[in-house]
Amino acid sequence: MTTFAVMSDGTKAESPNYSNLDRRIRKLQKKLARQARDSKRRNITRIRIAKLHNQITDTRKDFLHKLSTKIVSENQAIVLEDLNVSGMVKNRKLSRAISQQGWREFRTLCEGKSEKLNRDFHVISRWEPTSQVCSECGYKWGKLDLKIRSVQCLNCGTEHDRDENAAKNINRVGIGHCHDYKCTSRWSKTTSVVFVNEA
Ligand SMILES: [Zn+2]
């Protein structure tokens, strides 16, 4: 997992790489398990593990602060999708990586900074089928397996990166919510219909 977020203009924000720190922590944890209880050496190992955990936290905080500042200062409207992180974390292979990502923290930071700078900040429901619909023509192709990273629309033929297409849809849904609901564009009709179906 290296991509933290994909923007509606296609730019990607890469996550810091924690795997080196992670490997060192796992190694020390094995060492800790072999060391005698209440020994001085064991205590030293324990402190070293705690320091590495702090290093991961600091790296993540620094990354989230910089990214949220950049995004909020460069845009008037910020729309995030409320991901089902707790559901995803049940997948054990993904859980460690996802917990380290700090998506919730990122959302809180964006929200606070948007307020300070008078930006429109929206979070759209995780039930909006943002990855199931073509962002070009509105055609609904349905659920895609998480493995599928790119898709070609059967209706208009556009080739999409999965995440970029979802980001464009999230943007449309979010912008739609902050204007008027009776807006006559084809798009707001499509999303509201889809939303009713999903509910
Ligand atoms: Zn299409």
mmCIF file of C-alpha atoms and ligand atoms in Angstrom:
data_model
loop_
_atom_site.group_PDB
_atom_site.id
_atom_site.type_symbol
_atom_site.label_atom_id
_atom_site.label_comp_id
_atom_site.label_asym_id
_atom_site.label_seq_id
_atom_site.Cartn_x
_atom_site.Cartn_y
_atom_site.Cartn_z
ATOM 1 C CA MET A 1 0.000 0.000 0.000
ATOM 2 C CA THR A 2 1.761 3.113 -1.198
ATOM 3 C CA THR A 3 -1.014 5.395 -2.470
ATOM 4 C CA PHE A 4 -2.665 7.303 0.342
ATOM 5 C CA ALA A 5 -5.183 9.282 -1.693
ATOM 6 C CA VAL A 6 -6.167 9.897 -5.298
ATOM 7 C CA MET A 7 -7.494 13.323 -6.292
ATOM 8 C CA SER A 8 -10.162 14.013 -8.873
ATOM 9 C CA ASP A 9 -7.525 15.522 -11.191
ATOM 10 C CA GLY A 10 -5.683 12.205 -11.140
ATOM 11 C CA THR A 11 -2.807 13.211 -8.872
ATOM 12 C CA LYS A 12 -1.863 10.691 -6.228
ATOM 13 C CA ALA A 13 -0.489 11.245 -2.753
ATOM 14 C CA GLU A 14 1.988 8.570 -1.756
ATOM 15 C CA SER A 15 2.164 7.315 1.818
ATOM 16 C CA PRO A 16 5.417 7.342 3.732
ATOM 17 C CA ASN A 17 7.041 3.942 3.730
ATOM 18 C CA TYR A 18 6.866 2.454 7.218
ATOM 19 C CA SER A 19 8.091 -1.015 6.302
ATOM 20 C CA ASN A 20 11.657 -0.484 7.529
ATOM 21 C CA LEU A 21 10.499 0.695 10.944
ATOM 22 C CA ASP A 22 7.947 -2.112 10.997
ATOM 23 C CA ARG A 23 10.590 -4.724 10.304
ATOM 24 C CA ARG A 24 12.792 -3.379 13.105
ATOM 25 C CA ILE A 25 9.842 -3.454 15.516
ATOM 26 C CA ARG A 26 8.992 -7.060 14.654
ATOM 27 C CA LYS A 27 12.604 -8.097 15.127
ATOM 28 C CA LEU A 28 12.790 -6.432 18.550
ATOM 29 C CA GLN A 29 9.485 -7.970 19.582
ATOM 30 C CA LYS A 30 10.888 -11.429 18.907
ATOM 31 C CA LYS A 31 13.949 -10.522 20.966
ATOM 32 C CA LEU A 32 11.733 -9.221 23.770
ATOM 33 C CA ALA A 33 9.847 -12.504 23.885
ATOM 34 C CA ARG A 34 13.086 -14.395 24.509
ATOM 35 C CA GLN A 35 14.393 -12.078 27.234
ATOM 36 C CA ALA A 36 13.993 -12.813 30.919
ATOM 37 C CA ARG A 37 11.176 -11.018 32.691
ATOM 38 C CA ASP A 38 12.173 -7.959 34.756
ATOM 39 C CA SER A 39 15.675 -8.007 33.283
ATOM 40 C CA LYS A 40 17.481 -4.764 32.451
ATOM 41 C CA ARG A 41 18.052 -5.916 28.881
ATOM 42 C CA ARG A 42 14.388 -6.586 28.388
ATOM 43 C CA ASN A 43 13.590 -3.092 29.575
ATOM 44 C CA ILE A 44 16.049 -1.610 27.084
ATOM 45 C CA THR A 45 14.379 -3.570 24.266
ATOM 46 C CA ARG A 46 10.970 -2.393 25.431
ATOM 47 C CA ILE A 47 12.075 1.243 25.295
ATOM 48 C CA ARG A 48 13.586 0.787 21.842
ATOM 49 C CA ILE A 49 10.275 -0.636 20.572
ATOM 50 C CA ALA A 50 8.342 2.279 22.053
ATOM 51 C CA LYS A 51 10.705 4.760 20.389
ATOM 52 C CA LEU A 52 10.192 3.123 16.995
ATOM 53 C CA HIS A 53 6.419 3.284 17.448
ATOM 54 C CA ASN A 54 6.754 6.992 18.216
ATOM 55 C CA GLN A 55 8.838 7.447 15.101
ATOM 56 C CA ILE A 56 6.059 5.908 12.990
ATOM 57 C CA THR A 57 3.487 8.175 14.651
ATOM 58 C CA ASP A 58 5.602 11.278 14.055
ATOM 59 C CA THR A 59 6.234 10.413 10.415
ATOM 60 C CA ARG A 60 2.516 9.850 9.862
ATOM 61 C CA LYS A 61 1.479 13.056 11.632
ATOM 62 C CA ASP A 62 3.963 15.103 9.663
ATOM 63 C CA PHE A 63 2.743 13.587 6.389
ATOM 64 C CA LEU A 64 -0.952 14.100 7.207
ATOM 65 C CA HIS A 65 -0.384 17.716 8.264
ATOM 66 C CA LYS A 66 1.548 18.608 5.132
ATOM 67 C CA LEU A 67 -0.915 16.908 2.783
ATOM 68 C CA SER A 68 -4.034 18.391 4.406
ATOM 69 C CA THR A 69 -2.490 21.890 4.387
ATOM 70 C CA LYS A 70 -1.632 21.561 0.705
ATOM 71 C CA ILE A 71 -5.048 20.237 -0.320
ATOM 72 C CA VAL A 72 -7.047 22.760 1.692
ATOM 73 C CA SER A 73 -4.972 25.751 0.632
ATOM 74 C CA GLU A 74 -5.098 24.833 -3.069
ATOM 75 C CA ASN A 75 -8.843 24.108 -3.322
ATOM 76 C CA GLN A 76 -12.091 25.904 -2.537
ATOM 77 C CA ALA A 77 -14.087 22.705 -2.079
ATOM 78 C CA ILE A 78 -12.857 19.509 -0.477
ATOM 79 C CA VAL A 79 -14.939 16.349 -0.723
ATOM 80 C CA LEU A 80 -13.920 13.163 1.028
ATOM 81 C CA GLU A 81 -15.528 9.779 0.906
ATOM 82 C CA ASP A 82 -16.366 8.244 4.265
ATOM 83 C CA LEU A 83 -14.577 4.934 3.789
ATOM 84 C CA ASN A 84 -15.674 1.892 5.664
ATOM 85 C CA VAL A 85 -12.304 1.669 7.393
ATOM 86 C CA SER A 86 -13.488 -0.523 10.264
ATOM 87 C CA GLY A 87 -14.930 -2.981 7.741
ATOM 88 C CA MET A 88 -11.688 -2.992 5.789
ATOM 89 C CA VAL A 89 -9.607 -3.467 8.918
ATOM 90 C CA LYS A 90 -11.329 -6.817 9.489
ATOM 91 C CA ASN A 91 -9.301 -8.020 6.533
ATOM 92 C CA ARG A 92 -6.205 -9.086 8.513
ATOM 93 C CA LYS A 93 -3.733 -8.711 5.692
ATOM 94 C CA LEU A 94 -4.805 -5.105 5.177
ATOM 95 C CA SER A 95 -5.416 -4.182 8.793
ATOM 96 C CA ARG A 96 -1.892 -3.212 9.788
ATOM 97 C CA ALA A 97 -1.317 -1.137 6.679
ATOM 98 C CA ILE A 98 -4.672 0.623 6.942
ATOM 99 C CA SER A 99 -4.386 1.465 10.632
ATOM 100 C CA GLN A 100 -1.075 3.123 9.874
ATOM 101 C CA GLN A 101 -2.580 5.232 7.117
ATOM 102 C CA GLY A 102 -4.517 7.501 9.492
ATOM 103 C CA TRP A 103 -7.471 8.269 7.270
ATOM 104 C CA ARG A 104 -9.662 9.404 10.148
ATOM 105 C CA GLU A 105 -6.935 11.725 11.363
ATOM 106 C CA PHE A 106 -6.603 13.106 7.850
ATOM 107 C CA ARG A 107 -10.324 13.833 7.672
ATOM 108 C CA THR A 108 -10.251 15.681 11.012
ATOM 109 C CA LEU A 109 -7.269 17.759 9.864
ATOM 110 C CA CYS A 110 -8.922 18.664 6.541
ATOM 111 C CA GLU A 111 -12.118 19.614 8.315
ATOM 112 C CA GLY A 112 -10.373 21.909 10.795
ATOM 113 C CA LYS A 113 -8.211 23.592 8.171
ATOM 114 C CA SER A 114 -11.213 24.055 5.844
ATOM 115 C CA GLU A 115 -13.040 25.854 8.613
ATOM 116 C CA LYS A 116 -10.113 28.186 9.232
ATOM 117 C CA LEU A 117 -9.720 29.029 5.544
ATOM 118 C CA ASN A 118 -13.454 29.202 4.771
ATOM 119 C CA ARG A 119 -13.501 26.261 2.401
ATOM 120 C CA ASP A 120 -16.487 24.064 1.555
ATOM 121 C CA PHE A 121 -15.837 20.771 3.253
ATOM 122 C CA HIS A 122 -18.011 17.718 2.609
ATOM 123 C CA VAL A 123 -17.918 14.079 3.472
ATOM 124 C CA ILE A 124 -20.078 11.884 1.307
ATOM 125 C CA SER A 125 -21.602 8.611 2.389
ATOM 126 C CA ARG A 126 -19.674 5.411 1.903
ATOM 127 C CA TRP A 127 -22.834 4.017 0.315
ATOM 128 C CA GLU A 128 -22.566 6.288 -2.703
ATOM 129 C CA PRO A 129 -21.496 3.848 -5.425
ATOM 130 C CA THR A 130 -18.580 6.015 -6.489
ATOM 131 C CA SER A 131 -16.597 3.156 -7.972
ATOM 132 C CA GLN A 132 -19.574 1.587 -9.758
ATOM 133 C CA VAL A 133 -20.361 4.420 -12.159
ATOM 134 C CA CYS A 134 -18.575 5.969 -15.144
ATOM 135 C CA SER A 135 -17.513 9.538 -14.284
ATOM 136 C CA GLU A 136 -17.727 10.491 -17.976
ATOM 137 C CA CYS A 137 -21.204 9.291 -18.962
ATOM 138 C CA GLY A 138 -22.891 8.055 -15.773
ATOM 139 C CA TYR A 139 -23.201 4.448 -16.963
ATOM 140 C CA LYS A 140 -23.418 2.037 -14.030
ATOM 141 C CA TRP A 141 -21.268 -1.049 -14.391
ATOM 142 C CA GLY A 142 -21.821 -2.271 -10.836
ATOM 143 C CA LYS A 143 -19.536 -3.550 -8.130
ATOM 144 C CA LEU A 144 -15.903 -4.156 -8.933
ATOM 145 C CA ASP A 145 -13.660 -6.507 -7.034
ATOM 146 C CA LEU A 146 -10.972 -4.591 -5.060
ATOM 147 C CA LYS A 147 -8.320 -6.293 -7.203
ATOM 148 C CA ILE A 148 -9.566 -4.536 -10.336
ATOM 149 C CA ARG A 149 -7.608 -1.306 -10.618
ATOM 150 C CA SER A 150 -8.725 -0.013 -14.004
ATOM 151 C CA VAL A 151 -11.926 -0.243 -15.960
ATOM 152 C CA GLN A 152 -13.177 0.553 -19.455
ATOM 153 C CA CYS A 153 -16.726 1.903 -19.699
ATOM 154 C CA LEU A 154 -18.997 -0.334 -21.772
ATOM 155 C CA ASN A 155 -21.096 2.654 -22.775
ATOM 156 C CA CYS A 156 -18.638 5.405 -23.753
ATOM 157 C CA GLY A 157 -15.403 3.423 -23.999
ATOM 158 C CA THR A 158 -13.406 5.658 -21.656
ATOM 159 C CA GLU A 159 -10.593 3.883 -19.843
ATOM 160 C CA HIS A 160 -10.463 4.824 -16.176
ATOM 161 C CA ASP A 161 -8.072 4.311 -13.322
ATOM 162 C CA ARG A 162 -10.393 2.907 -10.643
ATOM 163 C CA ASP A 163 -9.482 5.438 -7.943
ATOM 164 C CA GLU A 164 -9.365 8.462 -10.227
ATOM 165 C CA ASN A 165 -12.834 7.610 -11.572
ATOM 166 C CA ALA A 166 -14.148 7.268 -8.005
ATOM 167 C CA ALA A 167 -12.527 10.586 -7.029
ATOM 168 C CA LYS A 168 -14.286 12.334 -9.932
ATOM 169 C CA ASN A 169 -17.608 10.854 -8.815
ATOM 170 C CA ILE A 170 -16.971 11.840 -5.188
ATOM 171 C CA ASN A 171 -16.277 15.370 -6.380
ATOM 172 C CA ARG A 172 -19.531 15.516 -8.385
ATOM 173 C CA VAL A 173 -21.616 14.108 -5.550
ATOM 174 C CA GLY A 174 -20.039 16.474 -3.007
ATOM 175 C CA ILE A 175 -20.404 19.572 -5.196
ATOM 176 C CA GLY A 176 -23.987 18.531 -5.950
ATOM 177 C CA HIS A 177 -24.754 18.435 -2.253
ATOM 178 C CA CYS A 178 -23.521 21.971 -1.644
ATOM 179 C CA HIS A 179 -25.577 23.502 -4.458
ATOM 180 C CA ASP A 180 -29.223 22.950 -5.008
ATOM 181 C CA TYR A 181 -30.848 19.564 -5.022
ATOM 182 C CA LYS A 182 -33.204 20.415 -7.871
ATOM 183 C CA CYS A 183 -30.234 21.168 -10.083
ATOM 184 C CA THR A 184 -31.201 19.859 -13.518
ATOM 185 C CA SER A 185 -27.878 18.393 -14.592
ATOM 186 C CA ARG A 186 -27.997 14.803 -15.750
ATOM 187 C CA TRP A 187 -25.506 13.993 -13.080
ATOM 188 C CA SER A 188 -27.365 14.959 -9.975
ATOM 189 C CA LYS A 189 -30.333 12.943 -11.279
ATOM 190 C CA THR A 190 -28.180 9.898 -11.835
ATOM 191 C CA THR A 191 -26.569 10.015 -8.409
ATOM 192 C CA SER A 192 -29.794 10.548 -6.541
ATOM 193 C CA VAL A 193 -31.419 7.615 -8.348
ATOM 194 C CA VAL A 194 -28.446 5.414 -7.658
ATOM 195 C CA PHE A 195 -28.490 6.473 -4.037
ATOM 196 C CA VAL A 196 -32.161 5.508 -3.654
ATOM 197 C CA ASN A 197 -31.469 2.114 -5.209
ATOM 198 C CA GLU A 198 -28.635 1.487 -2.808
ATOM 199 C CA ALA A 199 -30.710 2.462 0.201
HETATM 200 ZN ZN ZN B 1 -18.856 5.927 -19.755
#
